[in-house]
mmCIF file of C-alpha atoms in Angstrom:
data_model
loop_
_atom_site.group_PDB
_atom_site.id
_atom_site.type_symbol
_atom_site.label_atom_id
_atom_site.label_comp_id
_atom_site.label_asym_id
_atom_site.label_seq_id
_atom_site.Cartn_x
_atom_site.Cartn_y
_atom_site.Cartn_z
ATOM 1 C CA GLY A 62 -102.379 76.670 89.462
ATOM 2 C CA MET A 63 -104.946 77.575 86.885
ATOM 3 C CA VAL A 64 -106.774 75.608 84.236
ATOM 4 C CA CYS A 65 -107.472 77.789 81.192
ATOM 5 C CA GLY A 66 -109.495 77.211 78.059
ATOM 6 C CA LEU A 67 -112.199 75.021 79.557
ATOM 7 C CA THR A 68 -115.309 74.553 77.486
ATOM 8 C CA ASP A 69 -118.471 72.514 77.898
ATOM 9 C CA ALA A 70 -116.622 69.706 76.121
ATOM 10 C CA ALA A 71 -114.248 69.239 79.083
ATOM 11 C CA THR A 72 -115.214 65.976 80.733
ATOM 12 C CA PRO A 73 -114.275 64.773 84.215
ATOM 13 C CA ALA A 74 -111.745 62.479 82.507
ATOM 14 C CA VAL A 75 -110.093 65.474 80.820
ATOM 15 C CA LEU A 76 -109.875 67.324 84.138
ATOM 16 C CA ALA A 77 -108.428 64.241 85.849
ATOM 17 C CA ARG A 78 -105.776 63.935 83.145
ATOM 18 C CA VAL A 79 -104.881 67.618 83.495
ATOM 19 C CA ALA A 80 -104.476 67.166 87.257
ATOM 20 C CA LEU A 81 -102.220 64.127 86.787
ATOM 21 C CA GLU A 82 -100.146 65.857 84.119
ATOM 22 C CA SER A 83 -99.630 68.811 86.462
ATOM 23 C CA ILE A 84 -98.078 66.441 89.013
ATOM 24 C CA VAL A 85 -95.704 65.100 86.359
ATOM 25 C CA TRP A 86 -94.589 68.545 85.180
ATOM 26 C CA GLN A 87 -94.108 69.862 88.727
ATOM 27 C CA ILE A 88 -91.885 66.884 89.561
ATOM 28 C CA ALA A 89 -90.003 67.372 86.284
ATOM 29 C CA ASP A 90 -89.354 71.031 87.170
ATOM 30 C CA VAL A 91 -87.786 70.013 90.493
ATOM 31 C CA PHE A 92 -85.888 67.070 88.960
ATOM 32 C CA PHE A 93 -84.283 69.201 86.251
ATOM 33 C CA ALA A 94 -83.538 72.009 88.746
ATOM 34 C CA MET A 95 -81.700 69.455 90.899
ATOM 35 C CA GLU A 96 -79.682 68.363 87.878
ATOM 36 C CA GLN A 97 -78.819 71.935 87.002
ATOM 37 C CA ALA A 98 -77.869 72.827 90.579
ATOM 38 C CA SER A 99 -75.680 69.751 91.007
ATOM 39 C CA GLY A 100 -74.159 69.856 87.537
ATOM 40 C CA GLN A 101 -74.852 66.138 87.202
ATOM 41 C CA GLN A 102 -77.374 64.098 85.270
ATOM 42 C CA LEU A 103 -79.497 62.072 87.656
ATOM 43 C CA PRO A 104 -79.682 58.466 86.459
ATOM 44 C CA ALA A 105 -83.184 57.681 87.753
ATOM 45 C CA LEU A 106 -85.987 58.814 90.037
ATOM 46 C CA CYS A 107 -87.055 56.726 93.032
ATOM 47 C CA VAL A 108 -90.780 57.090 93.650
ATOM 48 C CA ASP A 109 -93.106 56.200 96.501
ATOM 49 C CA GLY A 110 -96.551 57.146 97.736
ATOM 50 C CA SER A 111 -100.041 56.179 96.672
ATOM 51 C CA ALA A 112 -99.741 57.956 93.310
ATOM 52 C CA THR A 113 -97.076 55.422 92.297
ATOM 53 C CA GLU A 114 -99.794 52.789 92.051
ATOM 54 C CA ASN A 115 -101.078 54.588 88.939
ATOM 55 C CA SER A 116 -99.056 52.941 86.158
ATOM 56 C CA TRP A 117 -100.209 55.465 83.545
ATOM 57 C CA LEU A 118 -98.948 58.326 85.721
ATOM 58 C CA MET A 119 -95.611 56.612 86.349
ATOM 59 C CA GLN A 120 -95.120 55.897 82.646
ATOM 60 C CA LEU A 121 -95.835 59.532 81.801
ATOM 61 C CA GLN A 122 -93.329 60.638 84.457
ATOM 62 C CA ALA A 123 -90.634 58.350 83.029
ATOM 63 C CA ASP A 124 -91.391 59.589 79.514
ATOM 64 C CA VAL A 125 -91.180 63.270 80.479
ATOM 65 C CA LEU A 126 -87.958 62.804 82.455
ATOM 66 C CA GLN A 127 -86.493 60.345 79.956
ATOM 67 C CA ARG A 128 -85.165 58.443 82.961
ATOM 68 C CA PRO A 129 -86.210 55.175 84.565
ATOM 69 C CA LEU A 130 -88.379 55.308 87.669
ATOM 70 C CA GLN A 131 -87.645 52.933 90.544
ATOM 71 C CA ARG A 132 -90.967 52.167 92.230
ATOM 72 C CA VAL A 133 -90.590 50.713 95.725
ATOM 73 C CA PRO A 134 -92.613 47.593 96.608
ATOM 74 C CA THR A 135 -94.469 49.382 99.428
ATOM 75 C CA ALA A 136 -96.278 52.485 98.184
ATOM 76 C CA GLU A 137 -96.288 54.252 101.552
ATOM 77 C CA VAL A 138 -92.592 53.759 102.201
ATOM 78 C CA SER A 139 -92.317 56.899 104.359
ATOM 79 C CA ALA A 140 -94.511 55.321 107.032
ATOM 80 C CA LEU A 141 -92.641 52.026 106.702
ATOM 81 C CA GLY A 142 -89.292 53.812 107.010
ATOM 82 C CA ALA A 143 -90.430 55.633 110.147
ATOM 83 C CA ALA A 144 -91.610 52.346 111.665
ATOM 84 C CA LEU A 145 -88.353 50.588 110.790
ATOM 85 C CA LEU A 146 -86.292 53.437 112.237
ATOM 86 C CA ALA A 147 -88.317 53.439 115.457
ATOM 87 C CA GLY A 148 -87.944 49.659 115.732
ATOM 88 C CA LYS A 149 -84.194 49.909 115.196
ATOM 89 C CA VAL A 150 -83.840 52.574 117.895
ATOM 90 C CA LEU A 151 -85.814 50.364 120.276
ATOM 91 C CA GLY A 152 -83.656 47.366 119.386
ATOM 92 C CA TRP A 153 -86.530 45.376 117.901
ATOM 93 C CA TRP A 154 -84.704 44.561 114.661
ATOM 94 C CA GLN A 155 -81.449 44.963 112.834
ATOM 95 C CA GLN A 156 -80.871 47.406 110.017
ATOM 96 C CA GLY A 157 -79.449 45.049 107.392
ATOM 97 C CA ARG A 158 -82.012 42.279 107.391
ATOM 98 C CA ASP A 159 -85.179 44.183 108.206
ATOM 99 C CA MET A 160 -84.483 47.243 106.085
ATOM 100 C CA GLN A 161 -84.624 45.017 103.000
ATOM 101 C CA ALA A 162 -88.361 45.747 102.885
ATOM 102 C CA LEU A 163 -87.379 49.090 101.354
ATOM 103 C CA GLN A 164 -85.588 47.430 98.433
ATOM 104 C CA GLY A 165 -86.948 45.874 95.275
ATOM 105 C CA GLY A 166 -90.053 47.021 93.501
ATOM 106 C CA SER A 167 -90.368 47.634 89.800
ATOM 107 C CA VAL A 168 -88.649 49.797 87.212
ATOM 108 C CA ILE A 169 -90.598 51.878 84.696
ATOM 109 C CA MET A 170 -88.497 52.643 81.637
ATOM 110 C CA PRO A 171 -89.109 55.729 79.479
ATOM 111 C CA ARG A 172 -90.422 55.193 75.981
#
């Protein structure tokens, strides 16, 4: 990507906001392409990863998509999912009860 139109007035805060907004718009591009390809309106977006801990970013994403975001309770759910799957394969725990760690979280509604 490219950032155009920078002047001496651009502060680190402005650059940080631009970087965060670029994440939102890239996700929106993929989200809307998925809707177009499937011919269906997606009701929500489930989000995980460390960026989901930024409430401002998540609110902006919900606002741009005009869909609720379902934020999982564990930010790094990919690592948790891999651990749960490995434990299930090894017989350490059962899917129903122990996989509940992947459920819950919070919902961010669009404004």
